[in-house]
Short mmCIF file of C-alpha atoms (C1' of nucleotides) in Angstrom, two decimals:
data_model
loop_
_atom_site.label_atom_id
_atom_site.label_comp_id
_atom_site.label_asym_id
_atom_site.label_seq_id
_atom_site.Cartn_x
_atom_site.Cartn_y
_atom_site.Cartn_z
CA MET A 1 0.01 -0.02 0.01
CA ARG A 2 1.92 2.91 -1.24
CA ARG A 3 -0.77 5.41 -1.68
CA LEU A 4 -1.70 7.62 1.18
CA ASP A 5 -5.13 7.04 2.49
CA SER A 6 -7.41 9.91 1.90
CA PRO A 7 -8.66 11.31 5.16
CA SER A 8 -11.81 12.71 3.46
CA LEU A 9 -15.01 10.79 3.55
CA HIS A 10 -17.45 11.87 0.73
CA ILE A 11 -21.04 11.53 1.37
CA PHE A 12 -24.04 11.44 -1.17
CA THR A 13 -27.14 11.94 0.71
CA ALA A 14 -30.16 14.21 0.80
CA ASP A 15 -30.79 13.41 4.39
CA GLU A 16 -29.74 16.12 6.67
CA THR A 17 -29.76 13.84 9.74
CA VAL A 18 -27.55 11.19 8.00
CA PHE A 19 -24.87 13.65 6.90
CA HIS A 20 -24.54 15.41 10.11
CA ARG A 21 -24.36 12.25 12.18
CA ILE A 22 -21.49 10.90 9.98
CA ARG A 23 -19.72 14.34 10.11
CA GLU A 24 -19.90 14.49 13.81
CA MET A 25 -18.56 11.03 14.07
CA GLY A 26 -15.62 11.94 12.23
CA THR A 27 -14.55 14.47 14.73
CA LEU A 28 -14.79 12.18 17.68
CA GLY A 29 -12.71 9.59 19.12
CA ASP A 30 -9.90 7.73 17.45
CA ALA A 31 -11.45 7.89 13.97
CA HIS A 32 -10.68 11.05 12.37
CA TRP A 33 -12.08 11.97 8.88
CA HIS A 34 -13.26 14.83 7.11
CA ALA A 35 -16.84 14.80 5.82
CA LYS A 36 -17.62 16.26 2.55
CA ARG A 37 -21.05 16.52 1.02
CA LEU A 38 -21.61 15.51 -2.75
CA THR A 39 -24.66 16.67 -4.45
CA ASN A 40 -24.26 15.17 -7.91
CA PRO A 41 -23.29 11.75 -8.93
CA VAL A 42 -20.83 13.04 -11.66
CA GLU A 43 -18.74 14.36 -8.77
CA LEU A 44 -17.76 10.80 -8.09
CA ASP A 45 -15.96 10.41 -11.28
CA ASN A 46 -13.26 12.93 -10.30
CA LEU A 47 -12.54 11.82 -6.75
CA PRO A 48 -9.08 10.72 -6.00
CA VAL A 49 -8.31 7.13 -6.37
CA GLY A 50 -9.13 5.16 -3.18
CA SER A 51 -11.37 7.75 -1.82
CA LEU A 52 -14.05 6.52 0.66
CA VAL A 53 -17.60 7.29 -0.28
CA MET A 54 -20.99 6.90 1.30
CA ILE A 55 -23.95 6.77 -1.01
CA ASP A 56 -27.44 6.92 0.38
CA SER A 57 -29.59 4.30 -1.42
CA ALA A 58 -32.75 6.44 -0.97
CA HIS A 59 -31.29 9.32 -2.92
CA ALA A 60 -33.37 10.45 -5.85
CA GLN A 61 -30.29 10.84 -7.96
CA ARG A 62 -28.78 7.56 -7.21
CA PRO A 63 -27.82 5.75 -10.40
CA ASP A 64 -29.70 2.47 -11.03
CA TRP A 65 -28.02 -0.52 -9.56
CA ASN A 66 -27.09 -1.79 -13.06
CA ASP A 67 -25.94 1.66 -14.37
CA THR A 68 -22.45 1.10 -15.70
CA ARG A 69 -20.96 4.00 -13.90
CA TRP A 70 -21.01 1.76 -10.59
CA ARG A 71 -18.31 -0.36 -12.25
CA ALA A 72 -16.08 2.58 -12.92
CA TRP A 73 -16.58 3.96 -9.48
CA ALA A 74 -15.86 0.57 -7.94
CA GLY A 75 -12.68 0.38 -9.64
CA HIS A 76 -11.18 3.41 -8.12
CA LEU A 77 -13.40 4.12 -5.01
CA SER A 78 -14.37 2.34 -1.84
CA ILE A 79 -18.21 2.72 -1.71
CA ILE A 80 -20.39 2.17 1.29
CA VAL A 81 -24.12 2.12 0.48
CA LEU A 82 -26.31 3.47 3.29
CA SER A 83 -29.85 2.41 3.47
CA SER A 84 -32.45 3.89 5.92
CA GLU A 85 -34.38 0.78 5.51
CA PRO A 86 -31.81 -2.07 4.78
CA ARG A 87 -33.20 -5.09 2.88
CA ASP A 88 -31.20 -8.22 2.11
CA ASP A 89 -32.10 -8.02 -1.62
CA GLU A 90 -31.04 -4.40 -1.90
CA GLY A 91 -27.86 -5.23 -0.14
CA ILE A 92 -27.03 -7.97 -2.65
CA LEU A 93 -27.74 -5.44 -5.38
CA ALA A 94 -25.58 -2.89 -3.92
CA MET A 95 -22.68 -5.38 -3.34
CA ASP A 96 -23.14 -6.62 -6.69
CA SER A 97 -22.75 -3.31 -8.32
CA GLY A 98 -19.28 -2.93 -6.73
CA ALA A 99 -19.99 -1.51 -3.36
CA SER A 100 -17.65 -2.46 -0.55
CA GLY A 101 -20.19 -2.10 2.15
CA TYR A 102 -23.78 -2.05 2.89
CA CYS A 103 -25.23 -1.06 6.24
CA ASN A 104 -28.14 0.72 8.11
CA ALA A 105 -27.90 4.62 7.65
CA TYR A 106 -29.15 5.00 11.17
CA ALA A 107 -26.79 2.35 12.66
CA ASN A 108 -25.18 3.24 16.05
CA GLU A 109 -22.13 5.14 16.09
CA ALA A 110 -19.71 2.33 16.90
CA THR A 111 -21.05 0.21 14.01
CA LEU A 112 -20.84 2.98 11.53
CA ARG A 113 -17.18 3.67 12.49
CA GLN A 114 -16.34 0.01 12.32
CA VAL A 115 -17.91 -0.23 8.74
CA VAL A 116 -15.71 2.73 7.73
CA GLU A 117 -12.66 1.15 9.21
CA VAL A 118 -13.23 -2.27 7.71
CA VAL A 119 -13.88 -0.84 4.14
CA ALA A 120 -11.01 1.72 4.47
CA SER A 121 -8.79 -1.20 5.03
CA GLY A 122 -9.86 -2.85 1.86
CA GLU A 123 -12.27 -5.42 3.18
CA LEU A 124 -15.90 -5.61 2.59
CA TRP A 125 -18.73 -5.32 5.23
CA VAL A 126 -22.23 -6.40 5.30
CA GLY A 127 -24.54 -6.92 8.13
CA ARG A 128 -25.25 -10.02 10.02
CA SER A 129 -28.56 -10.61 8.48
CA LEU A 130 -27.38 -10.38 4.98
CA LEU A 131 -24.30 -12.48 5.57
CA THR A 132 -26.34 -15.25 7.17
CA ARG A 133 -28.71 -15.25 4.34
CA LEU A 134 -25.87 -15.52 1.84
CA LEU A 135 -24.39 -18.47 3.67
CA ARG A 136 -27.69 -20.26 3.82
CA GLY A 137 -28.12 -19.81 0.19
CA VAL A 138 -24.79 -21.34 -0.54
CA SER A 139 -24.79 -24.11 1.99
CA GLN A 140 -27.89 -25.44 0.35
CA ASN A 141 -26.26 -25.65 -2.94
CA LEU A 142 -23.06 -27.13 -1.46
CA GLY A 143 -23.95 -30.64 -2.70
CA LYS A 144 -23.35 -29.32 -6.27
CA SER A 145 -19.89 -28.86 -7.85
CA ALA A 146 -18.85 -25.51 -6.34
CA ALA A 147 -17.05 -23.58 -8.97
CA PRO A 148 -13.48 -22.68 -7.95
CA THR A 149 -14.06 -19.00 -8.82
CA SER A 150 -10.44 -18.41 -8.59
CA ASP A 151 -9.70 -15.04 -7.36
CA ALA A 152 -5.93 -15.57 -8.01
CA TRP A 153 -5.49 -13.13 -10.68
CA ARG A 154 -6.12 -10.49 -8.18
CA LYS A 155 -3.14 -11.40 -6.08
CA ALA A 156 -0.83 -11.41 -9.07
CA LEU A 157 -1.47 -7.82 -9.89
CA THR A 158 -0.77 -4.47 -8.24
CA GLU A 159 -3.63 -2.30 -6.87
CA ARG A 160 -3.70 -0.16 -9.97
CA GLU A 161 -3.45 -3.02 -12.30
CA VAL A 162 -6.45 -4.59 -10.59
CA GLU A 163 -8.47 -1.33 -11.02
CA VAL A 164 -7.55 -1.34 -14.90
CA ALA A 165 -8.18 -4.94 -15.23
CA THR A 166 -11.68 -4.90 -13.72
CA MET A 167 -12.67 -2.09 -15.81
CA ALA A 168 -11.24 -3.62 -18.93
CA ALA A 169 -12.97 -6.84 -18.26
CA GLN A 170 -16.33 -4.93 -17.99
CA GLY A 171 -15.71 -3.95 -21.73
CA ALA A 172 -14.54 -0.39 -20.97
CA SER A 173 -12.20 1.14 -23.64
CA ASN A 174 -8.64 2.20 -23.04
CA LEU A 175 -9.72 5.89 -23.39
CA GLY A 176 -12.80 5.41 -21.13
CA ILE A 177 -10.52 3.86 -18.46
CA ALA A 178 -7.97 6.55 -18.75
CA GLU A 179 -10.56 9.27 -18.29
CA VAL A 180 -12.11 7.61 -15.17
CA LEU A 181 -8.81 6.99 -13.73
CA GLY A 182 -7.40 10.46 -14.52
CA ILE A 183 -4.41 9.16 -16.56
CA THR A 184 -3.28 8.92 -20.08
CA GLU A 185 -4.40 6.27 -22.58
CA ARG A 186 -0.86 5.37 -23.03
CA THR A 187 -0.63 4.50 -19.28
CA VAL A 188 -3.68 2.39 -19.53
CA LYS A 189 -1.89 0.59 -22.35
CA ALA A 190 1.19 0.16 -20.19
CA HIS A 191 -0.92 -1.28 -17.22
CA LEU A 192 -2.57 -3.63 -19.57
CA THR A 193 0.56 -4.97 -21.20
CA SER A 194 1.81 -5.65 -17.72
CA ILE A 195 -1.33 -7.30 -16.76
CA PHE A 196 -1.35 -9.46 -19.82
CA GLU A 197 2.35 -10.62 -19.16
CA LYS A 198 1.68 -11.36 -15.51
CA LEU A 199 -1.47 -13.46 -16.25
CA ASP A 200 0.08 -14.85 -19.31
CA ILE A 201 -2.76 -13.98 -21.70
CA ALA A 202 -2.73 -12.22 -25.03
CA ASP A 203 -5.75 -9.75 -24.98
CA ARG A 204 -8.50 -8.09 -22.89
CA LEU A 205 -10.89 -10.72 -23.85
CA GLN A 206 -8.92 -13.47 -22.31
CA LEU A 207 -8.68 -11.06 -19.41
CA ALA A 208 -12.36 -10.81 -19.14
CA LEU A 209 -12.85 -14.58 -19.07
CA ARG A 210 -10.28 -14.99 -16.40
CA VAL A 211 -11.75 -12.17 -14.24
CA HIS A 212 -15.19 -13.48 -14.54
CA GLY A 213 -14.33 -17.00 -13.68
CA VAL A 214 -14.52 -18.51 -17.14
CA LYS A 215 -11.46 -20.33 -18.11
CA MET B 1 -25.02 -0.15 23.55
CA ARG B 2 -21.88 -0.14 25.52
CA ARG B 3 -21.88 -3.71 26.97
CA LEU B 4 -18.56 -4.28 28.68
CA ASP B 5 -16.42 -6.51 26.56
CA SER B 6 -15.03 -9.55 27.83
CA PRO B 7 -11.59 -8.80 28.35
CA SER B 8 -10.38 -12.33 27.74
CA LEU B 9 -9.85 -13.86 24.34
CA HIS B 10 -9.51 -17.72 24.38
CA ILE B 11 -7.33 -19.22 21.78
CA PHE B 12 -7.27 -22.81 20.62
CA THR B 13 -4.27 -23.49 18.61
CA ALA B 14 -1.33 -25.73 18.34
CA ASP B 15 0.63 -23.17 16.61
CA GLU B 16 3.03 -21.30 18.91
CA THR B 17 3.51 -18.47 16.39
CA VAL B 18 -0.22 -17.77 16.04
CA PHE B 19 -0.75 -17.68 19.75
CA HIS B 20 1.98 -15.39 20.49
CA ARG B 21 1.12 -13.05 17.76
CA ILE B 22 -2.41 -12.75 18.99
CA ARG B 23 -1.32 -12.26 22.53
CA GLU B 24 1.10 -9.55 21.75
CA MET B 25 -1.55 -7.82 19.80
CA GLY B 26 -3.80 -7.69 22.79
CA THR B 27 -1.29 -5.93 24.75
CA LEU B 28 -0.72 -3.04 22.24
CA GLY B 29 -2.61 -0.12 20.95
CA ASP B 30 -6.25 0.64 21.89
CA ALA B 31 -7.28 -2.94 21.83
CA HIS B 32 -6.80 -4.70 25.04
CA TRP B 33 -7.49 -8.16 25.69
CA HIS B 34 -6.06 -11.07 27.67
CA ALA B 35 -5.13 -14.09 25.63
CA LYS B 36 -5.58 -17.47 27.21
CA ARG B 37 -4.58 -20.71 25.70
CA LEU B 38 -7.03 -23.63 25.43
CA THR B 39 -5.62 -27.07 25.10
CA ASN B 40 -8.72 -29.19 24.94
CA PRO B 41 -12.07 -28.58 23.23
CA VAL B 42 -14.02 -29.51 26.35
CA GLU B 43 -12.89 -26.38 27.89
CA LEU B 44 -15.07 -24.51 25.61
CA ASP B 45 -18.10 -25.97 27.11
CA ASN B 46 -17.49 -23.95 30.45
CA LEU B 47 -16.57 -20.66 29.23
CA PRO B 48 -18.63 -17.75 30.32
CA VAL B 49 -21.48 -16.52 28.09
CA GLY B 50 -20.32 -14.25 25.36
CA SER B 51 -16.61 -15.09 25.53
CA LEU B 52 -14.60 -14.49 22.49
CA VAL B 53 -12.83 -17.72 21.15
CA MET B 54 -10.43 -18.24 18.40
CA ILE B 55 -10.14 -21.73 16.99
CA ASP B 56 -7.31 -22.81 14.71
CA SER B 57 -8.86 -24.93 11.90
CA ALA B 58 -5.54 -26.81 11.58
CA HIS B 59 -5.74 -28.17 15.06
CA ALA B 60 -5.71 -31.85 15.32
CA GLN B 61 -8.22 -31.87 18.01
CA ARG B 62 -10.69 -29.47 16.42
CA PRO B 63 -13.97 -31.18 16.06
CA ASP B 64 -15.39 -31.99 12.71
CA TRP B 65 -17.48 -29.21 11.05
CA ASN B 66 -20.67 -31.13 11.55
CA ASP B 67 -20.11 -32.12 15.09
CA THR B 68 -23.03 -31.24 17.18
CA ARG B 69 -20.91 -29.40 19.70
CA TRP B 70 -20.49 -26.35 17.37
CA ARG B 71 -24.24 -25.66 17.77
CA ALA B 72 -23.85 -25.60 21.44
CA TRP B 73 -20.81 -23.43 21.40
CA ALA B 74 -22.25 -21.05 18.94
CA GLY B 75 -25.12 -20.57 21.32
CA HIS B 76 -22.98 -18.88 24.03
CA LEU B 77 -19.80 -17.98 22.42
CA SER B 78 -18.42 -15.75 19.76
CA ILE B 79 -16.20 -17.84 17.65
CA ILE B 80 -13.46 -16.96 15.19
CA VAL B 81 -12.03 -19.70 13.11
CA LEU B 82 -8.45 -19.09 12.09
CA SER B 83 -7.00 -20.85 9.08
CA SER B 84 -3.40 -20.74 8.12
CA GLU B 85 -4.47 -21.59 4.43
CA PRO B 86 -7.97 -20.13 4.06
CA ARG B 87 -10.15 -21.43 1.44
CA ASP B 88 -13.62 -20.37 0.54
CA ASP B 89 -15.22 -23.70 1.06
CA GLU B 90 -13.73 -24.18 4.37
CA GLY B 91 -14.84 -20.72 5.40
CA ILE B 92 -18.41 -21.67 4.47
CA LEU B 93 -18.34 -24.78 6.64
CA ALA B 94 -16.90 -22.88 9.55
CA MET B 95 -19.51 -20.16 9.38
CA ASP B 96 -22.16 -22.71 8.80
CA SER B 97 -21.14 -24.42 11.89
CA GLY B 98 -21.82 -21.20 13.77
CA ALA B 99 -18.64 -19.36 13.75
CA SER B 100 -18.91 -15.49 13.85
CA GLY B 101 -15.75 -14.92 11.87
CA TYR B 102 -13.30 -16.81 9.52
CA CYS B 103 -9.93 -15.36 8.66
CA ASN B 104 -6.29 -15.91 7.88
CA ALA B 105 -4.37 -17.00 11.03
CA TYR B 106 -1.45 -14.96 9.63
CA ALA B 107 -3.43 -11.91 8.70
CA ASN B 108 -1.80 -8.64 9.49
CA GLU B 109 -2.17 -7.16 12.84
CA ALA B 110 -4.56 -4.53 11.78
CA THR B 111 -6.76 -6.92 10.17
CA LEU B 112 -6.84 -9.48 12.97
CA ARG B 113 -7.75 -6.54 15.46
CA GLN B 114 -10.44 -5.46 13.21
CA VAL B 115 -11.86 -9.09 13.14
CA VAL B 116 -11.88 -9.21 16.83
CA GLU B 117 -13.72 -5.84 17.13
CA VAL B 118 -16.33 -6.62 14.59
CA VAL B 119 -17.02 -10.18 16.14
CA ALA B 120 -17.05 -8.67 19.70
CA SER B 121 -19.63 -6.24 18.70
CA GLY B 122 -22.06 -8.86 17.59
CA GLU B 123 -21.51 -8.87 13.87
CA LEU B 124 -19.89 -11.41 11.59
CA TRP B 125 -16.69 -11.23 9.64
CA VAL B 126 -15.51 -12.97 6.47
CA GLY B 127 -12.81 -11.94 4.09
CA ARG B 128 -13.09 -10.49 0.76
CA SER B 129 -12.71 -13.49 -1.24
CA LEU B 130 -15.32 -15.63 0.68
CA LEU B 131 -17.75 -12.71 0.59
CA THR B 132 -17.52 -11.94 -3.06
CA ARG B 133 -17.97 -15.70 -3.73
CA LEU B 134 -21.18 -15.82 -1.69
CA LEU B 135 -22.48 -12.72 -3.58
CA ARG B 136 -21.64 -14.29 -6.82
CA GLY B 137 -23.47 -17.49 -5.96
CA VAL B 138 -26.58 -15.73 -4.85
CA SER B 139 -26.74 -13.27 -7.72
CA GLN B 140 -26.15 -16.08 -10.23
CA ASN B 141 -29.16 -17.86 -8.70
CA LEU B 142 -31.30 -14.66 -8.75
CA GLY B 143 -30.58 -14.36 -12.54
CA LYS B 144 -31.58 -17.93 -13.12
CA SER B 145 -34.78 -18.01 -11.33
CA ALA B 146 -36.03 -14.36 -12.13
CA ALA B 147 -34.52 -13.31 -15.44
CA PRO B 148 -33.33 -16.04 -17.88
CA THR B 149 -30.69 -13.82 -19.22
CA SER B 150 -28.44 -16.81 -19.82
CA ASP B 151 -30.18 -18.28 -22.78
CA ALA B 152 -31.95 -15.28 -24.37
CA TRP B 153 -29.15 -14.52 -26.64
CA ARG B 154 -29.32 -18.07 -28.26
CA LYS B 155 -32.91 -17.61 -29.28
CA ALA B 156 -32.11 -14.32 -31.10
CA LEU B 157 -29.62 -15.90 -33.28
CA THR B 158 -29.52 -18.47 -35.99
CA GLU B 159 -27.82 -21.94 -35.64
CA ARG B 160 -24.66 -20.79 -37.49
CA GLU B 161 -24.51 -17.58 -35.58
CA VAL B 162 -24.72 -19.29 -32.38
CA GLU B 163 -21.71 -21.47 -33.36
CA VAL B 164 -19.80 -18.34 -34.29
CA ALA B 165 -20.92 -16.60 -31.10
CA THR B 166 -19.80 -19.41 -28.71
CA MET B 167 -16.49 -19.73 -30.24
CA ALA B 168 -15.91 -15.96 -30.42
CA ALA B 169 -16.94 -15.71 -26.74
CA GLN B 170 -14.28 -18.17 -25.92
CA GLY B 171 -11.74 -16.00 -27.37
CA ALA B 172 -11.26 -17.57 -30.61
CA SER B 173 -10.05 -15.34 -33.52
CA ASN B 174 -11.90 -14.81 -36.79
CA LEU B 175 -9.41 -16.87 -38.75
CA GLY B 176 -9.50 -19.73 -36.23
CA ILE B 177 -13.29 -19.80 -36.31
CA ALA B 178 -13.24 -19.80 -39.94
CA GLU B 179 -10.83 -22.77 -40.09
CA VAL B 180 -12.90 -24.72 -37.75
CA LEU B 181 -16.11 -24.17 -39.54
CA GLY B 182 -14.55 -24.61 -42.95
CA ILE B 183 -15.61 -21.27 -44.16
CA THR B 184 -13.87 -17.79 -45.00
CA GLU B 185 -12.78 -15.31 -42.50
CA ARG B 186 -15.02 -12.97 -44.27
CA THR B 187 -18.03 -14.99 -43.59
CA VAL B 188 -17.13 -15.10 -40.03
CA LYS B 189 -16.98 -11.35 -39.95
CA ALA B 190 -20.45 -11.32 -41.66
CA HIS B 191 -21.90 -13.59 -39.09
CA LEU B 192 -20.45 -11.52 -36.18
CA THR B 193 -21.75 -8.26 -37.69
CA SER B 194 -25.20 -9.78 -37.77
CA ILE B 195 -24.77 -11.02 -34.25
CA PHE B 196 -23.77 -7.64 -32.93
CA GLU B 197 -26.68 -5.99 -34.59
CA LYS B 198 -29.22 -8.52 -33.23
CA LEU B 199 -27.92 -8.37 -29.73
CA ASP B 200 -27.31 -4.73 -29.93
CA ILE B 201 -23.69 -4.72 -28.90
CA ALA B 202 -20.46 -3.40 -30.35
CA ASP B 203 -17.70 -6.08 -30.14
CA ARG B 204 -16.84 -9.49 -29.27
CA LEU B 205 -15.94 -8.57 -25.57
CA GLN B 206 -19.46 -7.49 -24.98
CA LEU B 207 -20.62 -10.79 -26.87
CA ALA B 208 -18.40 -12.81 -24.41
CA LEU B 209 -19.99 -11.02 -21.32
CA ARG B 210 -23.35 -11.60 -22.74
CA VAL B 211 -22.78 -15.32 -23.44
CA HIS B 212 -21.20 -16.06 -20.11
CA GLY B 213 -23.94 -14.30 -18.15
CA VAL B 214 -22.20 -11.26 -17.12
CA LYS B 215 -24.20 -8.17 -18.00
"C1'" DA C 1 24.40 5.43 -2.62
"C1'" DC C 2 22.12 2.13 -5.23
"C1'" DC C 3 18.69 -0.83 -6.84
"C1'" DC C 4 13.97 -2.24 -7.41
"C1'" DT C 5 9.16 -1.60 -7.96
"C1'" DA C 6 5.07 0.84 -8.96
"C1'" DC C 7 3.33 4.38 -11.76
"C1'" DC C 8 3.28 7.43 -15.25
"C1'" DT C 9 4.09 9.20 -20.24
"C1'" DG C 10 5.75 9.88 -25.27
"C1'" DT C 11 6.30 8.47 -30.45
"C1'" DA C 12 6.12 5.10 -33.60
"C1'" DC C 13 4.45 1.04 -35.58
"C1'" DC C 14 1.57 -3.21 -36.91
"C1'" DT C 15 -2.49 -6.00 -37.01
"C1'" DG C 16 -6.80 -7.91 -36.03
"C1'" DG C 17 -11.56 -6.60 -35.55
"C1'" DG C 18 -15.20 -4.37 -37.46
"C1'" DT C 19 -17.63 -1.72 -41.18
"C1'" DA C 20 -19.31 -0.10 -45.87
"C1'" DC C 21 -20.71 -1.58 -50.10
"C1'" DG C 22 -21.10 -4.77 -52.66
"C1'" DA C 23 -22.12 -9.91 -54.86
"C1'" DT C 24 -24.09 -15.07 -55.48
"C1'" DG C 25 -27.10 -19.10 -54.31
"C1'" DC C 26 -30.55 -21.47 -51.96
"C1'" DG C 27 -34.90 -22.62 -49.72
"C1'" DC C 28 -39.43 -20.91 -47.94
"C1'" DC C 29 -43.90 -18.64 -48.15
"C1'" DG C 30 -47.73 -15.60 -49.51
"C1'" DC D 1 -43.07 -15.40 -59.38
"C1'" DG D 2 -40.96 -12.21 -56.12
"C1'" DG D 3 -39.61 -11.16 -51.82
"C1'" DC D 4 -37.04 -12.46 -47.69
"C1'" DG D 5 -33.96 -14.70 -44.54
"C1'" DC D 6 -29.88 -17.26 -44.35
"C1'" DA D 7 -25.28 -18.57 -45.65
"C1'" DT D 8 -21.39 -17.59 -48.33
"C1'" DC D 9 -17.67 -14.67 -50.37
"C1'" DG D 10 -14.66 -10.23 -52.31
"C1'" DT D 11 -12.23 -5.68 -51.73
"C1'" DA D 12 -11.34 -1.80 -49.48
"C1'" DC D 13 -10.96 0.99 -45.43
"C1'" DC D 14 -10.59 2.82 -40.48
"C1'" DC D 15 -9.29 2.55 -35.98
"C1'" DA D 16 -8.79 0.66 -31.22
"C1'" DG D 17 -5.91 -2.46 -29.19
"C1'" DG D 18 -1.48 -4.06 -28.49
"C1'" DT D 19 3.86 -3.92 -28.90
"C1'" DA D 20 8.55 -1.84 -29.28
"C1'" DC D 21 11.68 1.37 -27.59
"C1'" DA D 22 12.56 4.89 -24.51
"C1'" DG D 23 12.14 7.39 -20.99
"C1'" DG D 24 10.91 10.08 -15.68
"C1'" DT D 25 9.32 10.18 -10.69
"C1'" DA D 26 8.82 8.58 -6.04
"C1'" DG D 27 9.38 5.44 -2.31
"C1'" DG D 28 11.33 1.54 0.06
"C1'" DG D 29 14.90 -1.81 1.03
"C1'" DT D 30 19.92 -3.31 1.22
#
DNA sequence: ACCCTACCTGTACCTGGGTACGATGCGCCG
DNA sequence: CGGCGCATCGTACCCAGGTACAGGTAGGGT
C-alpha cells in the first residue's frame, strides 16, 4: 500500500440527519475523517483513487444498480451504501454493483465507525442478516459442484492493475478507463501490457474470461 | 449499547507463532484483551457466556465441522475460526457451523484486530474472497430464477450464428473460427456483424460477457 | 548510494476486428 | 413469381488495441 489514505469521507445523501451524524462521528474518538457533501453523482468520477464514499440508497439521483458507472466507481473508489431501510435483496444489488459495504444509515455510532474502518482497510462489510442469508443460500447448494471461482489473478497484480483489469474486463475502452482514472491512454496500455504478461494472456477478452471465472 | 467487552480472548491452537502473535496484539494499541490458551475442546463448554474464542482450523483436536458441539458453542460463544491456509469452502463450513468469523491466521495485525472488534460487537466477519464468492453465488441464482438472461441471446440468433458466437466468446480469432467451421474469415465477420446487430452490442468482448452471463 | 518496484508518459508502428458496399445461391412462403 | 432470410464470399477501409523502444518520478529496501 503505497498510496496515502485519503482522510476525507465523501457523502452523497439528501438526508440532513444522516450527513450530520456521520460528520460529527468523524470528529470524535480515534477515527478522524473529514466529511464532504456530494450533491451530484458526476462528482464521483473525479474523486481521487481510493477515496471513501458513502452513498444513500434512498437518494433520488442515485444511479440505478445496473448503471455502468458503478463499475467505474468501484474500480477506484471504496463505496459504502447506506440504507435507511436495509433489505437483504437491496444489499445484494448494492454489493453486486461493486459496493464495498452495505449498512443501515441509522446504525449506531460504533457500528458505522467499524464499517468505515473495515472498508477503508480494503475489506468488505455486510450486516449479520445479509451475511447469514448468503451463507444459507450457498450451503444449500453445497452439494453441487462448487465452481472454484479463482480470485488468484487479483493477487498477481498491483492495486492499480486490478483497477484497470476490472474495468477492461467489463468492456471499458482504454480511453474510457484513462478518463475515469485520470491518466493517459498510454498509461492504461502500459498497465494492460503488464497485466497480460503477468497473467500470461494475450488480450482483454482473455482477461475478461479470467476475471469472470470462465477459463 | 456499551456492554462491557469480555477482556479475555481464548485461543485454541497448536501453533506457537499464532498464539504469541495474538497475545502480543492484545497488549498493544487501543485494543486490550487477555489471551488465554486452550488445550482441549471440552474447555469450551465451560466458558462464560459471550466469551470470544479463536479456533485454529488446523488443530488436530478440532471437532469436525458437523459435530453437534459447534451448535452448543455457537449458542453462548463468539467464535472466530483461524486458518493458516484459508479456503472459501472451509470458510463456508466454519460459518455454517456457527462461527462468527473466519480469517487468515497470519493476517496482518490491523486486520486481526479488526476481526476481533467486529465479532466482539456482535457482527460477523468474513474476508473479501469468501464474501464475493457468496455474493456471486446468490446473484447467479437470482438471475436464473428471475430473469433467464443466460439463454436469451441464443434464441435471437440462427444456428450458425450461435456457433460463431460461442467460439468468439471463448476468445477464438476470426481466422480460427473460419478454419474450424470450414468457411472464409470474411463470412465469420459477416456472421459477427449480424450477431452484434441482433444483440445490440458493439464487439466480441460484449458478446463474451453476454454469453457468459455477465451483463 | 544504489537498486528495485510501482506508476506514469511519449512516439512510432503493426495488426486484427469491425464496417461499408457490394455479390451469389438456396429454400421458403404468400 | 417475387420477396425475404440465411449463408457464403470479395475488396477496401478505419481504428482501437497491442507492441517496441525509450524514457521520468517517487518510495522502500539493502
